[in-house]
Short mmCIF file of C-alpha atoms in Angstrom, two decimals:
data_model
loop_
_atom_site.label_atom_id
_atom_site.label_comp_id
_atom_site.label_asym_id
_atom_site.label_seq_id
_atom_site.Cartn_x
_atom_site.Cartn_y
_atom_site.Cartn_z
CA MET A 886 -44.73 13.30 16.19
CA SER A 887 -42.75 15.70 14.12
CA VAL A 888 -39.48 17.25 15.17
CA LYS A 889 -41.34 20.49 15.87
CA GLY A 890 -43.88 18.60 17.94
CA TRP A 891 -41.10 16.93 20.01
CA LYS A 892 -39.57 20.27 20.78
CA THR A 893 -42.91 21.67 21.83
CA ALA A 894 -43.62 18.70 24.03
CA PHE A 895 -40.14 18.76 25.55
CA ALA A 896 -40.35 22.50 26.24
CA LEU A 897 -43.68 22.00 28.03
CA ALA A 898 -42.41 19.12 30.11
CA ALA A 899 -39.17 20.97 30.82
CA SER A 900 -41.06 23.95 32.16
CA PHE A 901 -41.95 21.84 35.18
CA ALA A 902 -38.25 21.87 36.16
CA MET A 903 -38.47 25.44 37.10
CA THR A 904 -41.96 25.96 38.53
CA VAL A 905 -44.66 23.53 39.52
CA PRO A 906 -48.06 25.09 39.85
CA ALA A 907 -50.51 23.44 42.19
CA ALA A 908 -52.65 21.92 39.36
CA ALA A 909 -49.85 21.39 36.75
CA GLN A 910 -50.38 18.81 34.00
CA THR A 911 -47.67 17.30 31.89
CA PRO A 912 -48.32 17.00 28.13
CA PRO A 913 -50.27 13.93 26.85
CA GLY A 914 -48.04 11.30 25.40
CA VAL A 915 -44.97 12.66 27.22
CA LEU A 916 -44.04 10.71 30.30
CA VAL A 917 -42.05 12.75 32.93
CA VAL A 918 -40.05 10.48 35.30
CA GLY A 919 -38.73 11.91 38.58
CA GLN A 920 -35.24 10.46 38.87
CA ILE A 921 -33.27 10.38 42.12
CA ALA A 922 -30.05 11.82 40.52
CA GLU A 923 -28.29 13.02 37.39
CA PRO A 924 -27.05 10.13 35.32
CA GLN A 925 -23.43 9.53 35.08
CA SER A 926 -23.52 8.47 31.42
CA LEU A 927 -25.75 6.81 28.84
CA ASP A 928 -23.13 4.32 27.72
CA PRO A 929 -24.47 0.94 29.02
CA GLN A 930 -21.04 -0.49 29.50
CA GLN A 931 -19.84 2.45 31.68
CA VAL A 932 -22.66 2.92 34.11
CA THR A 933 -23.25 0.99 37.36
CA ALA A 934 -26.36 2.56 39.05
CA ALA A 935 -30.08 1.58 38.70
CA ASN A 936 -30.68 5.34 38.30
CA ASP A 937 -28.79 5.29 34.99
CA PHE A 938 -30.15 1.78 33.95
CA ARG A 939 -33.66 3.08 34.13
CA ILE A 940 -32.73 5.27 31.07
CA THR A 941 -30.32 3.02 29.24
CA THR A 942 -32.66 0.02 29.15
CA ASN A 943 -35.09 1.99 27.09
CA ILE A 944 -32.36 2.98 24.56
CA TYR A 945 -30.55 -0.30 24.19
CA GLU A 946 -31.27 -4.02 24.17
CA GLY A 947 -29.32 -7.15 24.82
CA LEU A 948 -29.40 -10.54 23.11
CA VAL A 949 -31.86 -11.73 25.71
CA ARG A 950 -34.00 -9.91 28.31
CA TYR A 951 -36.32 -10.64 31.18
CA ALA A 952 -39.99 -11.29 30.46
CA THR A 953 -42.10 -8.52 31.83
CA GLY A 954 -42.43 -8.72 35.64
CA THR A 955 -40.14 -11.79 35.98
CA LEU A 956 -36.55 -13.00 36.06
CA ASP A 957 -37.39 -15.47 33.26
CA LEU A 958 -35.28 -15.02 30.10
CA GLU A 959 -36.85 -14.45 26.73
CA PRO A 960 -35.46 -13.58 23.30
CA ALA A 961 -34.55 -9.98 22.47
CA LEU A 962 -31.95 -9.17 19.79
CA ALA A 963 -31.40 -12.94 19.58
CA THR A 964 -34.27 -15.10 18.50
CA ALA A 965 -32.76 -18.42 19.59
CA TRP A 966 -29.55 -19.89 21.07
CA GLU A 967 -27.78 -23.15 21.69
CA ILE A 968 -25.29 -24.19 24.40
CA SER A 969 -22.70 -26.80 23.58
CA GLN A 970 -22.60 -29.97 25.72
CA ASP A 971 -19.40 -28.84 27.50
CA GLY A 972 -20.98 -25.51 28.43
CA LEU A 973 -18.20 -23.56 26.64
CA THR A 974 -19.94 -22.36 23.45
CA TYR A 975 -23.12 -20.31 23.12
CA THR A 976 -24.36 -19.73 19.60
CA PHE A 977 -27.10 -17.09 18.97
CA ASP A 978 -29.39 -16.59 15.93
CA LEU A 979 -29.86 -12.82 15.60
CA ARG A 980 -33.03 -10.94 14.91
CA PRO A 981 -33.18 -9.77 11.30
CA ASP A 982 -34.13 -6.40 9.87
CA VAL A 983 -33.11 -4.40 13.03
CA THR A 984 -31.36 -1.13 12.77
CA PHE A 985 -29.65 1.12 15.33
CA HIS A 986 -31.12 4.61 15.97
CA ASP A 987 -28.31 6.07 13.78
CA GLY A 988 -29.49 3.97 10.82
CA SER A 989 -26.67 1.47 10.79
CA PRO A 990 -27.57 -2.29 10.67
CA PHE A 991 -27.61 -4.58 13.71
CA ASP A 992 -25.70 -7.75 12.99
CA ALA A 993 -23.10 -10.15 14.39
CA GLU A 994 -20.31 -7.67 13.83
CA ALA A 995 -22.11 -5.26 16.09
CA VAL A 996 -22.32 -7.90 18.81
CA LYS A 997 -18.61 -8.63 18.46
CA PHE A 998 -17.76 -4.94 18.46
CA THR A 999 -19.69 -4.38 21.74
CA PHE A 1000 -17.97 -7.17 23.64
CA ASP A 1001 -14.54 -6.71 22.14
CA ARG A 1002 -14.64 -2.94 22.98
CA MET A 1003 -15.26 -3.85 26.57
CA LEU A 1004 -13.06 -6.88 27.00
CA ASP A 1005 -10.08 -6.43 24.70
CA GLU A 1006 -7.57 -3.85 25.76
CA ALA A 1007 -6.12 -3.82 22.24
CA HIS A 1008 -9.42 -3.00 20.65
CA PRO A 1009 -9.18 0.39 18.92
CA PHE A 1010 -12.26 1.72 20.93
CA HIS A 1011 -11.35 0.27 24.31
CA GLU A 1012 -10.15 3.69 25.36
CA THR A 1013 -13.76 4.89 25.25
CA GLY A 1014 -14.21 3.12 28.60
CA PRO A 1015 -13.69 2.48 31.51
CA PHE A 1016 -15.93 -0.49 31.73
CA PRO A 1017 -16.38 -1.17 35.51
CA LEU A 1018 -18.73 -4.16 35.12
CA ALA A 1019 -16.77 -5.81 32.32
CA PHE A 1020 -15.75 -8.67 34.54
CA GLN A 1021 -19.36 -9.93 34.33
CA PHE A 1022 -17.98 -11.34 31.00
CA SER A 1023 -14.53 -12.14 32.15
CA THR A 1024 -14.85 -15.77 31.17
CA VAL A 1025 -15.45 -14.88 27.50
CA GLU A 1026 -12.48 -16.12 25.52
CA GLU A 1027 -13.68 -15.10 22.04
CA VAL A 1028 -16.75 -13.61 20.25
CA ARG A 1029 -16.80 -15.00 16.73
CA VAL A 1030 -18.90 -13.89 13.69
CA VAL A 1031 -20.24 -17.12 12.19
CA ASP A 1032 -22.21 -15.25 9.48
CA PRO A 1033 -24.00 -11.81 9.55
CA MET A 1034 -26.91 -13.21 11.54
CA THR A 1035 -25.06 -15.72 13.81
CA VAL A 1036 -22.71 -15.00 16.55
CA GLU A 1037 -20.77 -17.43 18.78
CA PHE A 1038 -19.31 -16.86 22.30
CA ARG A 1039 -16.52 -19.14 23.33
CA LEU A 1040 -15.89 -19.25 27.14
CA GLU A 1041 -12.66 -20.14 28.92
CA GLU A 1042 -14.59 -22.30 31.34
CA PRO A 1043 -18.21 -23.11 32.00
CA TYR A 1044 -19.91 -20.13 33.64
CA ALA A 1045 -23.40 -20.65 34.91
CA PRO A 1046 -24.52 -16.91 35.22
CA PHE A 1047 -23.43 -16.14 31.63
CA LEU A 1048 -26.85 -16.14 29.90
CA ASN A 1049 -28.38 -14.17 32.84
CA ASN A 1050 -25.59 -11.66 32.63
CA LEU A 1051 -26.35 -11.08 28.90
CA ALA A 1052 -29.72 -9.73 30.02
CA LEU A 1053 -28.05 -7.11 32.29
CA PRO A 1054 -27.90 -3.53 31.14
CA VAL A 1055 -24.15 -3.93 30.67
CA GLY A 1056 -24.81 -6.72 28.11
CA ALA A 1057 -26.61 -4.25 25.83
CA ILE A 1058 -25.53 -3.98 22.21
CA VAL A 1059 -24.17 -0.60 21.12
CA SER A 1060 -23.93 0.83 17.62
CA PRO A 1061 -20.38 0.49 16.31
CA ALA A 1062 -21.03 3.45 14.00
CA GLY A 1063 -22.22 5.51 16.91
CA VAL A 1064 -19.15 4.70 19.05
CA GLU A 1065 -16.81 5.34 16.10
CA ALA A 1066 -18.46 8.68 15.42
CA ALA A 1067 -18.65 9.91 19.11
CA GLY A 1068 -15.60 8.22 20.64
CA GLU A 1069 -15.37 9.04 24.41
CA GLY A 1070 -18.47 11.17 24.04
CA PHE A 1071 -20.73 8.11 23.22
CA GLY A 1072 -22.27 8.31 26.71
CA ARG A 1073 -23.64 11.68 25.68
CA GLN A 1074 -24.65 10.59 22.14
CA PRO A 1075 -25.98 7.06 22.65
CA SER A 1076 -27.34 4.83 19.89
CA GLY A 1077 -28.97 1.51 20.44
CA THR A 1078 -31.87 -0.49 18.96
CA GLY A 1079 -34.44 0.04 21.75
CA PRO A 1080 -38.01 1.42 21.72
CA PHE A 1081 -36.76 4.90 22.46
CA ARG A 1082 -33.96 6.96 20.98
CA PHE A 1083 -31.88 9.63 22.50
CA ALA A 1084 -33.09 13.24 21.86
CA GLU A 1085 -31.56 15.61 24.38
CA TRP A 1086 -29.53 15.88 27.60
CA ILE A 1087 -29.27 19.12 29.49
CA ALA A 1088 -27.17 18.74 32.51
CA ASN A 1089 -28.97 18.73 35.89
CA GLN A 1090 -32.37 19.43 34.12
CA ARG A 1091 -33.44 16.54 31.90
CA VAL A 1092 -32.65 13.61 29.62
CA VAL A 1093 -35.22 13.30 26.82
CA LEU A 1094 -35.89 10.15 24.83
CA ALA A 1095 -38.18 10.08 21.72
CA ALA A 1096 -40.24 7.11 20.53
CA ASN A 1097 -38.47 4.91 18.02
CA PRO A 1098 -41.05 4.58 15.20
CA ASP A 1099 -39.02 1.83 13.50
CA TYR A 1100 -38.74 -0.36 16.68
CA TRP A 1101 -38.88 -4.07 15.67
CA GLY A 1102 -41.43 -4.72 18.40
CA GLY A 1103 -43.69 -1.92 17.23
CA ALA A 1104 -43.47 1.80 18.05
CA PRO A 1105 -44.18 2.51 21.72
CA ALA A 1106 -47.46 4.34 22.73
CA LEU A 1107 -45.56 7.18 24.37
CA GLU A 1108 -44.14 9.90 22.07
CA ALA A 1109 -41.38 10.85 24.48
CA VAL A 1110 -40.00 10.25 27.97
CA VAL A 1111 -38.39 13.02 30.09
CA PHE A 1112 -36.13 11.87 32.94
CA ARG A 1113 -35.70 14.70 35.40
CA PRO A 1114 -33.16 14.52 38.24
CA VAL A 1115 -34.85 15.58 41.48
CA ALA A 1116 -32.41 14.59 44.22
CA ASP A 1117 -34.48 15.65 47.15
CA ALA A 1118 -37.08 13.08 48.02
CA ASN A 1119 -39.58 15.60 49.51
CA THR A 1120 -39.41 17.69 46.32
CA ARG A 1121 -40.09 14.56 44.22
CA VAL A 1122 -43.14 13.81 46.32
CA ALA A 1123 -44.37 17.47 46.14
CA GLU A 1124 -43.96 17.41 42.23
CA MET A 1125 -45.87 14.13 42.08
CA LEU A 1126 -48.67 15.59 44.13
CA SER A 1127 -48.84 18.72 42.03
CA GLY A 1128 -48.67 16.98 38.67
CA GLY A 1129 -45.16 18.02 37.70
CA ILE A 1130 -43.98 14.37 37.17
CA ASP A 1131 -45.89 11.35 36.11
CA VAL A 1132 -43.76 8.56 37.59
CA LEU A 1133 -42.21 8.75 41.06
CA VAL A 1134 -39.49 6.15 41.71
CA GLU A 1135 -38.16 5.08 45.15
CA THR A 1136 -41.03 6.77 47.06
CA PRO A 1137 -39.97 7.69 50.63
CA PRO A 1138 -41.49 5.24 53.12
CA ASP A 1139 -43.36 8.01 54.95
CA ASN A 1140 -45.37 8.80 51.81
CA ILE A 1141 -46.34 5.25 50.75
CA THR A 1142 -49.74 5.36 52.47
CA LEU A 1143 -50.40 8.89 51.10
CA PHE A 1144 -50.35 7.63 47.54
CA ALA A 1145 -51.81 4.20 48.18
CA ASP A 1146 -55.00 5.82 49.60
CA ASP A 1147 -55.45 8.39 46.86
CA PRO A 1148 -57.35 7.31 43.69
CA ALA A 1149 -55.46 9.93 41.65
CA PHE A 1150 -52.39 7.71 41.96
CA GLU A 1151 -51.40 4.05 41.52
CA LEU A 1152 -48.82 2.57 43.87
CA HIS A 1153 -46.66 -0.21 42.29
CA GLU A 1154 -44.62 -2.64 44.42
CA ALA A 1155 -42.49 -5.59 43.58
CA VAL A 1156 -40.06 -7.88 45.34
CA GLY A 1157 -36.67 -8.24 43.75
CA PRO A 1158 -33.16 -9.38 44.68
CA HIS A 1159 -32.04 -6.31 46.60
CA VAL A 1160 -29.64 -6.00 49.56
CA TRP A 1161 -28.87 -2.82 51.55
CA PHE A 1162 -25.72 -3.16 53.76
CA LEU A 1163 -22.83 -1.35 55.25
CA ILE A 1164 -19.41 -2.09 53.84
CA LEU A 1165 -16.89 -2.47 56.74
CA ASN A 1166 -13.19 -1.59 56.16
CA THR A 1167 -11.51 -4.93 57.01
CA ARG A 1168 -8.09 -3.74 55.78
CA GLU A 1169 -7.41 -1.20 58.58
CA GLY A 1170 -9.02 0.21 61.77
CA PRO A 1171 -11.37 -1.55 64.20
CA PHE A 1172 -13.10 -3.71 61.56
CA ALA A 1173 -9.96 -5.59 60.75
CA ASP A 1174 -11.01 -7.57 63.84
CA PRO A 1175 -14.00 -9.81 62.99
CA ARG A 1176 -15.23 -9.48 66.54
CA VAL A 1177 -15.75 -5.77 66.04
CA ARG A 1178 -17.65 -6.50 62.79
CA GLN A 1179 -19.91 -8.84 64.75
CA VAL A 1180 -20.33 -6.14 67.40
CA VAL A 1181 -21.89 -3.90 64.73
CA ASN A 1182 -24.31 -6.58 63.62
CA LEU A 1183 -25.41 -7.21 67.24
CA ALA A 1184 -25.57 -3.45 68.15
CA VAL A 1185 -27.81 -2.23 65.31
CA ASP A 1186 -31.56 -2.86 65.65
CA LYS A 1187 -32.35 -3.87 62.12
CA GLN A 1188 -35.99 -4.69 62.78
CA SER A 1189 -36.39 -1.14 64.16
CA LEU A 1190 -34.86 0.22 61.00
CA VAL A 1191 -37.29 -1.77 58.87
CA ASP A 1192 -40.34 -0.97 60.99
CA ASN A 1193 -39.73 2.65 62.05
CA VAL A 1194 -37.49 4.18 59.45
CA LEU A 1195 -38.56 2.19 56.33
CA GLN A 1196 -42.21 1.95 57.50
CA GLY A 1197 -42.32 -1.74 56.71
CA THR A 1198 -41.25 -1.40 53.14
CA ALA A 1199 -38.37 -3.85 53.54
CA SER A 1200 -37.30 -6.96 55.45
CA VAL A 1201 -34.25 -7.61 57.56
CA ALA A 1202 -31.32 -9.11 55.79
CA ALA A 1203 -29.29 -12.07 56.97
CA GLY A 1204 -26.47 -12.25 54.37
CA PRO A 1205 -25.58 -11.42 50.80
CA ILE A 1206 -28.06 -13.75 49.07
CA PRO A 1207 -31.55 -12.12 48.90
CA PRO A 1208 -34.62 -14.39 49.59
CA ALA A 1209 -35.87 -13.51 46.05
CA PHE A 1210 -33.38 -16.24 44.86
CA ASP A 1211 -35.39 -18.85 46.71
CA TRP A 1212 -33.43 -21.70 45.09
CA ALA A 1213 -30.18 -20.43 46.53
CA TYR A 1214 -31.32 -18.69 49.78
CA ASN A 1215 -30.39 -20.38 53.13
CA PRO A 1216 -33.51 -20.10 55.43
CA ASP A 1217 -31.42 -21.64 58.29
CA VAL A 1218 -29.23 -18.52 58.61
CA ALA A 1219 -31.21 -16.01 60.72
CA PRO A 1220 -30.42 -12.32 60.86
CA TRP A 1221 -28.05 -11.22 63.59
CA PRO A 1222 -30.17 -10.51 66.69
CA HIS A 1223 -30.32 -7.10 68.38
CA ASP A 1224 -28.15 -7.80 71.53
CA PRO A 1225 -26.51 -4.68 72.79
CA GLU A 1226 -25.31 -6.40 75.99
CA ARG A 1227 -23.48 -9.13 73.98
CA ALA A 1228 -22.14 -6.44 71.67
CA ARG A 1229 -20.63 -4.64 74.65
CA GLN A 1230 -19.00 -7.80 75.90
CA LEU A 1231 -17.53 -8.57 72.45
CA LEU A 1232 -16.30 -5.03 72.05
CA ALA A 1233 -14.43 -5.33 75.37
CA GLU A 1234 -12.93 -8.69 74.41
CA ALA A 1235 -11.70 -7.00 71.22
CA GLY A 1236 -10.33 -4.06 73.24
CA ALA A 1237 -12.08 -1.61 71.00
CA GLU A 1238 -14.27 0.25 73.47
CA GLY A 1239 -14.65 3.94 72.57
CA ALA A 1240 -13.24 3.48 69.00
CA SER A 1241 -14.00 6.25 66.61
CA LEU A 1242 -15.52 5.40 63.24
CA ARG A 1243 -15.91 7.45 60.02
CA PHE A 1244 -19.20 6.49 58.38
CA LEU A 1245 -19.68 7.44 54.72
CA VAL A 1246 -23.31 8.21 53.91
CA THR A 1247 -25.04 9.24 50.69
CA GLU A 1248 -27.80 11.89 50.51
CA GLY A 1249 -29.75 9.44 48.28
CA GLY A 1250 -29.20 7.02 45.45
CA SER A 1251 -30.46 4.02 43.60
CA GLY A 1252 -31.89 1.47 46.08
CA MET A 1253 -30.43 3.36 49.04
CA LEU A 1254 -33.79 3.63 50.72
CA ASP A 1255 -33.73 6.38 53.37
CA PRO A 1256 -29.96 6.66 53.83
CA VAL A 1257 -29.55 9.71 56.13
CA PRO A 1258 -32.26 8.74 58.65
CA MET A 1259 -31.03 5.16 58.58
CA ALA A 1260 -27.48 6.37 59.27
CA THR A 1261 -28.55 8.50 62.17
CA ALA A 1262 -30.33 5.50 63.80
CA ILE A 1263 -27.28 3.28 63.24
CA GLN A 1264 -25.06 6.01 64.81
CA ALA A 1265 -27.27 6.04 67.89
CA ASP A 1266 -27.24 2.21 68.23
CA LEU A 1267 -23.50 2.05 67.95
CA ALA A 1268 -23.09 4.89 70.43
CA ALA A 1269 -25.16 2.83 72.88
CA VAL A 1270 -22.57 0.10 72.93
CA GLY A 1271 -19.53 2.34 73.07
CA LEU A 1272 -18.61 3.18 69.48
CA ASN A 1273 -18.24 6.89 68.37
CA VAL A 1274 -19.46 7.45 64.90
CA SER A 1275 -19.00 10.49 62.80
CA ILE A 1276 -21.22 10.75 59.70
CA GLU A 1277 -19.83 12.26 56.41
CA THR A 1278 -22.49 12.93 53.75
CA TYR A 1279 -21.99 13.03 50.01
CA GLU A 1280 -24.04 13.65 46.79
CA TRP A 1281 -24.79 10.34 45.07
CA ASN A 1282 -22.35 10.32 42.15
CA ALA A 1283 -19.55 11.82 44.29
CA TYR A 1284 -20.37 9.06 46.88
CA LEU A 1285 -20.09 6.25 44.27
CA ALA A 1286 -16.75 7.65 43.05
CA ARG A 1287 -15.42 7.72 46.63
CA VAL A 1288 -16.75 4.40 47.88
CA ASN A 1289 -16.05 2.34 44.72
CA ALA A 1290 -12.35 3.45 44.95
CA GLY A 1291 -12.06 1.58 48.29
CA LEU A 1292 -12.33 2.74 51.92
CA ALA A 1293 -8.60 2.74 52.69
CA GLY A 1294 -7.76 6.08 54.17
CA GLN A 1295 -11.33 7.35 53.65
CA GLY A 1296 -13.56 5.69 56.18
CA ASP A 1297 -14.50 2.75 58.31
CA MET A 1298 -17.85 1.93 57.00
CA ALA A 1299 -20.11 2.99 54.06
CA GLN A 1300 -23.63 2.42 52.94
CA MET A 1301 -24.29 0.47 49.76
CA ALA A 1302 -27.13 -1.31 47.98
CA TRP A 1303 -27.20 -3.78 45.12
CA MET A 1304 -29.98 -5.07 42.91
CA THR A 1305 -28.78 -8.25 41.05
CA ASN A 1306 -30.04 -10.86 38.68
CA ASP A 1307 -28.01 -13.98 39.93
CA PRO A 1308 -26.92 -15.06 43.39
CA ASP A 1309 -23.33 -15.01 42.08
CA THR A 1310 -23.31 -11.32 41.22
CA LEU A 1311 -23.21 -9.64 44.58
CA PRO A 1312 -20.77 -11.81 46.52
CA SER A 1313 -18.46 -12.37 43.57
CA LEU A 1314 -18.21 -8.66 42.79
CA THR A 1315 -18.07 -7.31 46.30
CA LEU A 1316 -16.52 -10.04 48.49
CA HIS A 1317 -14.20 -12.15 46.30
CA SER A 1318 -10.52 -11.37 46.90
CA ASP A 1319 -10.14 -10.98 43.21
CA ALA A 1320 -12.60 -8.08 43.16
CA LEU A 1321 -10.57 -5.50 45.10
CA PRO A 1322 -10.97 -1.89 43.91
CA GLU A 1323 -7.39 -1.88 42.56
CA GLU A 1324 -8.35 -4.85 40.39
CA GLY A 1325 -11.45 -3.03 39.05
CA GLY A 1326 -13.91 -4.77 41.46
CA PHE A 1327 -16.29 -3.45 44.05
CA ASN A 1328 -14.81 -5.19 47.16
CA SER A 1329 -14.38 -1.68 48.76
CA GLY A 1330 -13.98 -3.22 52.26
CA TYR A 1331 -11.07 -5.52 51.10
CA TYR A 1332 -12.55 -8.63 52.58
CA ALA A 1333 -10.52 -11.81 51.67
CA ASN A 1334 -11.33 -15.41 52.60
CA PRO A 1335 -9.89 -18.23 50.54
CA GLN A 1336 -12.75 -20.50 51.59
CA LEU A 1337 -15.26 -18.06 50.26
CA ASP A 1338 -13.28 -17.64 47.03
CA GLU A 1339 -13.27 -21.45 46.56
CA LEU A 1340 -17.06 -21.69 47.07
CA LEU A 1341 -17.78 -18.84 44.64
CA ASP A 1342 -15.43 -20.12 42.03
CA ARG A 1343 -17.00 -23.58 42.26
CA ALA A 1344 -20.57 -22.27 42.06
CA ARG A 1345 -19.77 -20.44 38.80
CA VAL A 1346 -18.85 -23.66 36.86
CA VAL A 1347 -21.73 -25.76 38.11
CA THR A 1348 -24.58 -25.83 35.73
CA ALA A 1349 -27.15 -27.82 37.87
CA GLU A 1350 -29.28 -25.32 39.71
CA ALA A 1351 -29.73 -27.63 42.78
CA GLU A 1352 -25.97 -28.02 43.17
CA ARG A 1353 -25.36 -24.33 42.68
CA GLY A 1354 -28.04 -23.46 45.28
CA GLU A 1355 -26.40 -25.64 47.93
CA ILE A 1356 -23.09 -23.84 47.39
CA TYR A 1357 -24.71 -20.38 47.79
CA ARG A 1358 -26.43 -21.59 50.99
CA GLN A 1359 -22.87 -22.35 52.32
CA VAL A 1360 -21.75 -18.90 51.12
CA GLN A 1361 -24.50 -17.28 53.00
CA ALA A 1362 -23.67 -19.10 56.26
CA LEU A 1363 -19.93 -18.34 55.94
CA VAL A 1364 -20.41 -14.65 55.13
CA HIS A 1365 -22.97 -14.26 57.94
CA GLU A 1366 -20.48 -15.49 60.54
CA GLU A 1367 -17.48 -13.51 59.19
CA ALA A 1368 -19.69 -10.29 59.03
CA PRO A 1369 -17.68 -8.24 56.47
CA TRP A 1370 -20.79 -6.08 56.34
CA LEU A 1371 -23.61 -4.98 58.50
CA PHE A 1372 -26.42 -6.87 56.86
CA GLY A 1373 -29.34 -4.40 56.62
CA ALA A 1374 -32.45 -4.90 54.60
CA HIS A 1375 -34.06 -6.26 51.52
CA TRP A 1376 -36.23 -3.58 49.87
CA ARG A 1377 -39.66 -4.04 48.32
CA GLN A 1378 -39.21 -1.63 45.40
CA ASN A 1379 -42.01 0.81 44.58
CA ALA A 1380 -43.05 3.43 42.24
CA VAL A 1381 -46.04 5.76 41.93
CA THR A 1382 -47.78 6.64 38.71
CA SER A 1383 -50.60 9.25 38.06
CA SER A 1384 -53.97 7.98 36.99
CA ARG A 1385 -53.14 9.14 33.48
CA VAL A 1386 -50.45 6.45 33.12
CA SER A 1387 -51.16 2.75 32.18
CA GLY A 1388 -49.13 -0.29 31.47
CA LEU A 1389 -46.24 0.13 33.92
CA VAL A 1390 -45.00 -3.04 35.49
CA LEU A 1391 -42.11 -3.02 37.87
CA GLN A 1392 -39.32 -5.26 36.94
CA PRO A 1393 -37.58 -7.51 39.52
CA ASP A 1394 -34.25 -6.46 38.05
CA PHE A 1395 -35.12 -2.82 39.01
CA THR A 1396 -34.99 -1.41 35.57
CA LEU A 1397 -37.85 0.77 34.20
CA GLN A 1398 -39.20 -0.76 30.96
CA LEU A 1399 -41.47 1.80 29.18
CA ARG A 1400 -42.14 0.19 25.81
CA SER A 1401 -45.71 -0.82 26.86
CA VAL A 1402 -46.51 2.24 28.94
CA ALA A 1403 -49.15 4.74 27.77
CA LYS A 1404 -50.31 8.14 29.01
CA ASN A 1405 -53.42 10.11 28.19
#
């Protein structure tokens, strides 16, 4: 499509942001995705939310990626790799004849630039950060250019999740020329090697990507993708019904049946490693006492949340390891039962009857399911055992900024959800004592347990999956008993497409891969 053609298509698609007639139709070849929020950035090393990853994973690629619909690794910008016997050195053969969207070449220097920018505080472009997920690669000691098409990672110690982490959006390779040209503005002027290239970002209206005709895997069938932030779930549903958007992500539970039963739409569902939970502030307030944390887990009727609020679109969680990691999940750890009487007794033993709690809640966000109704139900269950909960509601990006900074002085509990690719990720980034917010981690509840730290540290250096799995089963049992969170639910992710869309497969890692999608 010509530049003029793009502008025409984008203008047509953008018109749906303002008015959506009852029988609207988006332009052929232009896919309009109803997003849950405005992205924070399009720099893959700076963002943390699935909402943003759904865009960046179509602009950028990593050395490896997950095969469609699975968590099995396959080559991407690397064509092959070798791991040394001691597990310390990973050597990658790079894909030849690949260029970034800005026309600069992809090579080993670009790989080194990407990781050095993120990990080396002395790197001349480190200040283009911050890089909140950089510690996914904290064991990297050195990235070495062997030759233009060969790159080597040297680790400080064996690190079992390393290869999987390279498939994460944060492991995507950025254009050095693009970063050098845009500096701190790279997140608004992104350049990768993916099937779509950045075209336009109008704040609170749309992000537009255009097909990359030079993509090494072949040009995508779509001519363009328009990501539109539509924060209100009911509005997203209304636009899907009226034809204003072609893809609806994170469908409200009440509307699942509506789309499943209508031949004009296709409902997509997939199980993935997702956990929805409440972070409890263990540093100060009532939740410093583990008995009160257990009270919350006993008082809240999780099965009712799943059945009545989430309409059966999730299952009750028992700990921080999702059952999607079947080799690491501990089936002997059952979810906390709903036992209000035991909760009242334990609350009395802790001397916390009538305690007041500040509950931070988001209006909506990546993987957050139905946060306000869920919060209201939790508030009622806690009131029934003698805890007074006040709900404070925030817009998603404001919520992330507040919660990720830590709950001290801000609240007693907060909703959160993570979608991960390895059983190490969630407990290590949110429960390890080295992952406190002041250290750049996501342990916003300040939980610290040397026994848990030892288990997580040991699991990281074990390469045998069976041995790692046994350690994570111990992690699940320990965290379940200590209850630093209210363990909520595991979501079965979903999306709805119109009958004009074909080729969409939901990914277990919750990204939205559009390179094989078409629309008539």
